[in-house]
Structure formats: C-alpha cells, structure tokens
Amino acid sequence: MDEHNLPPKPDWTISELYNKSWKIVKNNPVLWIFGLAVGAGGGLNFSNVDRIFDSDTKNSLPATPSFQNFTNGQSDVLGTSAAAPWTSFFSQIPIGIWITLGIELVALVVFTTIVVIISSAWANGSLINGIDSALSGKKATIRESSEKSFKSLKPLAWLTFVPGIVLTLVASLVLGTLAAFTAFVPSAIKVILIIVIILLGLITLYFLIYIALSQIWALRMVVLDGKGGKEALFAGYRVAKKKTWSMIGLGLVNTIASIMVVLVPIAILGLLFFGGFMLAKSVTVLSTILITLAFTLGIIALVGLVLLGGIITAFKASAWTIAYKNIQGKYE
C-alpha cells in the first residue's frame, strides 16, 4: 500500500502513555509528593469554601432580630429558662462586635481561598515541571521543580480560579434572574423562559466541559511554553476542540483505572469485616481475629490510600504531559 494512502498515525496511544508514565512515576517518588499536593488542592475546591461561607452567613444573619425579640420579652415563648442567660449575654454585645466578627469571617474566607489558589498553582506547576525533567532524563527534585513553578505562579493561579468562577457567577446570575422571572409572567411566556433556561443551562455545561478540557493543555502551555494565562486558555481550547474525543477516551480510561486500583484494597477490607461479623455469632475467636485484622489493615490502608492517591494523580498528570509533548505546537 502507498504510504500516502495510509491512515494518519495517532498522536498518542494509551498503552504508550501508560508505559512511559509508569516508568516516570516509579523512578521519581518526588512526583508522589506533588501528586498529594495537587490532590489536596483539588479537594479544597472553591465551591466547598462558598458553601461554608453561605452556611455561616445564613446562620448569623437572623441573629440580630432574634436577639431583639429576646430583649422585647418574647423569649418566654420558648418555654424554658435555660436560654435566658445566653439571650441576655448575646443581646448585650454591641453591634460593632458583630460587624467586626463578620468582617473577620469574610477575611478568613478570602485568605483561605487565596492560599488554596496559590498552593494549587504551585503544586500543579511543580508536578508538571518534575514530569518534564523526568522526560528529559533528569531526576525530578523538589527544589528545582518548585523554583521553576514559581516563575509561572501568576498565570497558573489565574487558570486555576478565574475561568471557572467567572462562568459560574455569570451563569448563576443569568439563570437565577430568568428563573425568578418565571414566577411573575403569564403561562405562555413562562414556557418560553423555561426553554431558554434549559438552553442556557446546556450552553453553560458545554463551556464547563471545555474549560476543564482546555485547562489540561493550558496548564502545560504555561509551565512548558511560558504562555500567559489567557493566551494558554484560548490555545488550550483550540487543542481541546481538535482532540475532544481522544481526551474523553483518555479521561475515561484514567478514571476507570483509578477506580479499579482503589477498589481492590477497599474490597479486601470489606470482605474481612463482612466475614468477621458473619462469624461473630458462631465462631467468636475467628471473628475477633478477622475484625481485628480488618481494623489494623484499615488504618494501614488509610495511609496507603492517601499515598496511592498521590501516585495516581502523578501518573495521570504524566500521561497528559506526555500526550501534550506529542502534540506540542501542532494544533494551536
């Protein structure tokens, strides 16, 4: 067959990515540490921080009127004298103190968010730099990888926070406003508004998916190519558009492989617990041994699963970095 008629060679194969990633992660334990840091940054996501803030705010907002009600003698409705000392105490706190506490709470949330953003940016940058060093035949080190990541900290932080939060805020504002309007319009217009809300919801989902896909490449463009945050995001989007299905395929394989690896120790521990409890009524000694063994292994497994999480994160990041190196500059 003529070479010109052969199908184009794929940019990567999953077996190739996995083989190279395994060698890199196995020979560079430093990447496990960066993987743990990336995982921790991902766990402390901003939606969680917002929910905590919202919860605290909702609990504190009714405080002032309720204290006023208590001072007006309405606390008798509670039917208990236990609340009286607390009511008297809180009602005597000046409003300035409550304002100060509110400001401190907001400051704490802002500070925590900034710390999470910076640490996540550092962790991602260090991990990608470490993987790049390993691909170049060098030994990844914490010092070298960290120093390189600091140079790209600002665009990495921008990528970590700005695109997702801007889309979330705009979508929430638009969809929330339209949803509120549905309560005040005739039925015919209400149907139209609901259709518009559904369409806008689908558009929002589209952008959320493509922001996530684009960020995979954009992070590597910032770290490896020295691009700015916005430039990398749009370049990453162009690559993601070209490689959507390949990325989804690799992402699914990564997810399934991660689940399978984690499920094995969990299944073993579950069987030990189950066997111990099933034998508890009939064979006391054996059941005690099994349950004790399960608890002991459970503690060890918790530590092991945390470490395993770091290894899996480093492994997946290696696969994506190798994939990017294969297409670097090709689809931009």
XYZ file of C-alpha atoms in Angstrom:
332
model
C 0.000 0.000 0.000
C 1.196 3.508 -0.864
C 2.443 5.391 2.199
C 0.308 8.378 1.202
C -2.827 6.238 1.474
C -2.053 5.014 4.986
C -4.254 6.378 7.783
C -2.556 9.122 9.826
C -0.616 7.936 12.835
C -2.402 8.816 16.101
C -0.844 11.494 18.264
C -0.710 9.016 21.116
C -1.845 5.592 22.230
C -2.967 4.897 25.765
C -0.554 1.966 26.106
C 2.346 4.234 25.123
C 1.275 6.936 27.576
C 0.789 4.439 30.399
C 4.119 2.667 29.862
C 6.081 5.932 29.900
C 4.059 7.336 32.800
C 4.644 4.259 34.927
C 8.418 4.421 34.385
C 8.484 8.116 35.279
C 6.351 7.782 38.421
C 8.137 4.625 39.580
C 11.586 6.233 39.321
C 10.655 9.647 40.734
C 8.972 9.388 44.165
C 9.162 13.186 44.441
C 6.272 13.269 41.987
C 4.150 11.389 44.545
C 4.536 14.343 46.927
C 3.490 16.805 44.253
C 0.605 14.487 43.387
C -0.540 14.567 47.013
C -0.352 18.370 46.983
C -2.365 18.600 43.759
C -4.963 16.216 45.197
C -5.224 18.276 48.391
C -5.675 21.460 46.373
C -8.387 19.819 44.315
C -10.174 18.638 47.433
C -10.303 22.144 48.881
C -12.304 23.457 45.960
C -13.936 26.845 45.950
C -17.486 25.547 45.906
C -16.834 23.997 49.319
C -15.467 27.268 50.657
C -18.511 29.112 49.299
C -20.881 26.610 50.888
C -19.179 27.016 54.253
C -19.418 30.794 53.910
C -23.062 30.636 52.850
C -23.884 28.340 55.760
C -22.184 30.606 58.275
C -23.860 33.654 56.788
C -27.323 32.127 56.904
C -26.842 31.086 60.495
C -25.631 34.522 61.554
C -27.999 36.800 59.625
C -31.107 36.167 61.749
C -29.093 36.740 64.933
C -29.751 40.446 65.345
C -33.561 40.347 65.075
C -33.771 37.265 67.268
C -31.728 38.975 69.966
C -34.020 41.981 69.708
C -37.021 39.709 70.104
C -35.467 38.228 73.220
C -34.872 41.654 74.685
C -38.531 42.510 73.981
C -39.575 39.705 76.268
C -40.587 37.248 73.574
C -38.181 34.576 74.809
C -40.949 33.311 77.094
C -42.437 31.568 74.060
C -39.587 29.062 74.218
C -40.926 27.752 77.469
C -37.515 27.335 79.052
C -35.345 29.446 81.289
C -32.154 27.829 80.068
C -31.911 30.225 77.120
C -32.318 33.347 79.235
C -28.655 33.738 80.339
C -27.401 33.239 76.784
C -30.046 35.615 75.432
C -29.032 38.277 77.901
C -25.356 37.751 77.150
C -25.694 37.976 73.359
C -28.098 40.903 73.489
C -25.540 42.939 75.417
C -22.840 42.503 72.756
C -22.503 45.779 70.803
C -23.433 45.705 67.123
C -19.886 46.816 66.333
C -18.590 43.483 67.637
C -20.897 41.569 65.292
C -19.762 43.715 62.365
C -16.130 43.075 63.284
C -16.747 39.315 63.507
C -18.450 39.406 60.115
C -15.514 41.237 58.557
C -13.084 38.767 60.130
C -15.109 35.846 58.783
C -15.054 37.299 55.268
C -11.320 37.986 55.604
C -10.738 34.393 56.725
C -12.657 33.016 53.731
C -10.759 35.310 51.339
C -7.416 34.381 52.918
C -8.213 30.654 52.766
C -9.268 30.965 49.132
C -6.046 32.779 48.219
C -3.938 30.154 50.000
C -5.773 27.347 48.183
C -5.335 29.070 44.801
C -1.611 29.693 45.299
C -0.900 26.226 46.714
C -2.852 24.582 43.896
C -0.958 26.643 41.300
C 2.377 25.761 42.904
C 1.507 22.062 43.136
C 0.382 21.818 39.506
C 3.407 23.757 38.266
C 5.850 21.703 40.339
C 4.292 18.415 39.239
C 4.407 19.308 35.534
C 7.971 20.634 35.841
C 9.020 17.467 37.650
C 7.468 15.295 34.944
C 9.192 17.362 32.248
C 12.541 16.905 33.996
C 11.964 13.155 34.152
C 11.076 13.079 30.450
C 14.372 14.861 29.747
C 16.260 12.099 31.523
C 16.878 14.069 34.722
C 15.887 13.173 38.252
C 12.951 15.254 39.461
C 13.723 17.221 42.636
C 11.510 19.279 44.926
C 13.807 22.305 44.823
C 14.247 22.541 41.057
C 10.603 21.778 40.260
C 9.366 24.295 42.843
C 11.710 27.051 41.670
C 10.520 26.624 38.096
C 6.872 26.633 39.151
C 7.252 29.970 40.980
C 8.086 31.631 37.650
C 4.656 30.714 36.286
C 2.694 31.055 39.532
C 0.591 34.049 38.458
C -0.801 32.587 35.181
C -1.284 29.205 36.869
C -3.276 30.841 39.668
C -5.351 32.720 37.084
C -6.109 29.476 35.244
C -6.965 27.700 38.488
C -9.501 30.267 39.645
C -10.717 32.863 37.158
C -12.299 30.954 34.215
C -14.397 28.641 36.362
C -15.525 31.253 38.877
C -16.418 33.810 36.178
C -18.508 31.273 34.264
C -20.192 30.101 37.476
C -21.068 33.644 38.580
C -22.359 34.746 35.165
C -24.389 31.561 34.678
C -25.834 31.764 38.205
C -26.806 35.410 37.733
C -28.431 34.923 34.322
C -30.164 31.623 35.090
C -31.246 32.812 38.541
C -32.725 36.020 37.133
C -34.628 34.154 34.420
C -35.876 31.591 36.937
C -37.144 34.406 39.178
C -38.999 35.999 36.259
C -40.948 32.784 35.641
C -42.936 33.457 38.827
C -44.285 36.777 37.528
C -45.092 36.163 33.852
C -48.072 34.561 32.074
C -48.011 30.837 31.325
C -47.186 31.271 27.622
C -44.123 33.397 28.364
C -43.198 31.099 31.260
C -42.863 28.160 28.834
C -40.568 30.235 26.615
C -38.454 31.261 29.617
C -38.131 27.642 30.755
C -36.942 26.626 27.274
C -34.430 29.498 27.304
C -33.221 28.445 30.769
C -32.720 24.853 29.580
C -30.800 26.022 26.501
C -28.619 28.357 28.564
C -28.042 25.525 31.042
C -26.805 23.296 28.210
C -24.568 26.099 26.923
C -23.157 26.532 30.433
C -22.488 22.788 30.638
C -20.709 22.956 27.267
C -18.404 25.721 28.486
C -17.780 23.976 31.817
C -16.679 20.835 29.972
C -14.464 22.734 27.561
C -12.931 24.875 30.292
C -11.946 21.654 32.072
C -10.541 20.149 28.857
C -8.802 23.395 27.884
C -7.170 23.730 31.300
C -5.459 20.356 30.875
C -3.452 21.752 27.959
C -3.336 25.350 29.212
C -1.529 24.392 32.430
C 1.172 22.682 30.390
C 1.419 25.575 27.944
C 2.032 27.955 30.847
C 4.640 25.739 32.505
C 6.415 24.305 29.453
C 5.943 27.070 26.863
C 5.867 30.148 29.079
C 2.475 31.378 27.841
C 0.272 33.768 29.793
C -2.944 32.577 31.412
C -5.442 33.941 28.865
C -3.263 33.038 25.891
C -2.842 29.490 27.193
C -6.569 29.096 27.890
C -7.600 30.032 24.346
C -4.787 27.963 22.833
C -5.831 25.066 25.056
C -9.410 25.464 23.863
C -8.301 25.183 20.218
C -6.397 21.992 21.009
C -9.309 20.614 23.045
C -11.677 21.212 20.119
C -9.395 19.175 17.857
C -8.782 16.389 20.377
C -12.125 16.237 22.211
C -12.866 12.545 21.743
C -9.267 11.467 22.294
C -9.242 13.441 25.540
C -12.564 11.992 26.671
C -11.269 8.496 25.889
C -8.069 9.013 27.868
C -10.008 10.640 30.696
C -12.430 7.707 30.915
C -9.601 5.164 30.938
C -7.812 7.175 33.641
C -10.977 7.309 35.741
C -11.788 3.609 35.359
C -8.190 2.598 36.097
C -8.114 4.818 39.198
C -11.379 3.371 40.495
C -10.207 -0.196 39.929
C -6.907 0.400 41.729
C -8.643 1.964 44.737
C -11.460 -0.601 44.869
C -9.133 -3.594 45.318
C -7.910 -2.759 48.869
C -11.368 -1.496 49.835
C -12.954 -4.760 48.647
C -10.430 -6.849 50.597
C -11.083 -4.891 53.791
C -14.822 -5.110 53.218
C -14.639 -8.902 52.903
C -12.647 -9.149 56.130
C -15.192 -7.010 58.013
C -18.106 -8.908 56.489
C -16.561 -12.289 57.280
C -15.836 -11.235 60.852
C -19.382 -10.026 61.515
C -20.938 -13.078 59.848
C -18.896 -15.384 62.073
C -19.419 -13.281 65.194
C -22.344 -15.376 66.460
C -20.825 -18.793 65.857
C -17.036 -18.636 65.981
C -16.026 -15.929 68.438
C -12.239 -16.339 68.243
C -12.076 -16.402 64.434
C -14.467 -13.476 64.061
C -12.454 -11.435 66.572
C -9.254 -12.165 64.673
C -10.834 -11.173 61.356
C -12.333 -7.940 62.711
C -9.081 -7.010 64.491
C -7.146 -7.748 61.312
C -9.590 -5.660 59.292
C -9.264 -2.689 61.678
C -5.457 -2.934 61.673
C -5.295 -3.217 57.917
C -7.878 -0.447 57.676
C -5.573 2.014 59.444
C -2.668 0.951 57.242
C -4.918 1.145 54.198
C -5.967 4.723 55.010
C -2.334 5.816 54.943
C -1.739 3.695 51.864
C -4.763 5.118 50.050
C -3.582 8.673 50.683
C -0.186 7.798 49.231
C -1.846 5.878 46.417
C -3.906 8.960 45.624
C -0.707 10.957 45.173
C 0.772 8.272 42.928
C -2.387 8.071 40.807
C -2.505 11.869 40.448
C 1.159 11.950 39.398
C 0.570 9.059 36.988
C -2.391 10.745 35.291
C -0.551 14.076 35.121
C 2.371 12.266 33.489
C 0.069 10.730 30.883
C -1.403 14.129 29.996
C 2.032 15.765 29.921
C 3.427 13.101 27.593
C 0.345 13.490 25.393
C 0.942 17.244 25.286
C 4.612 16.791 24.386
C 3.459 14.644 21.451
C 1.258 17.432 20.049
C 3.166 20.482 21.306
C 2.550 23.355 18.872
C 0.613 21.151 16.438
C -2.992 22.332 16.865
C -2.554 25.876 18.183
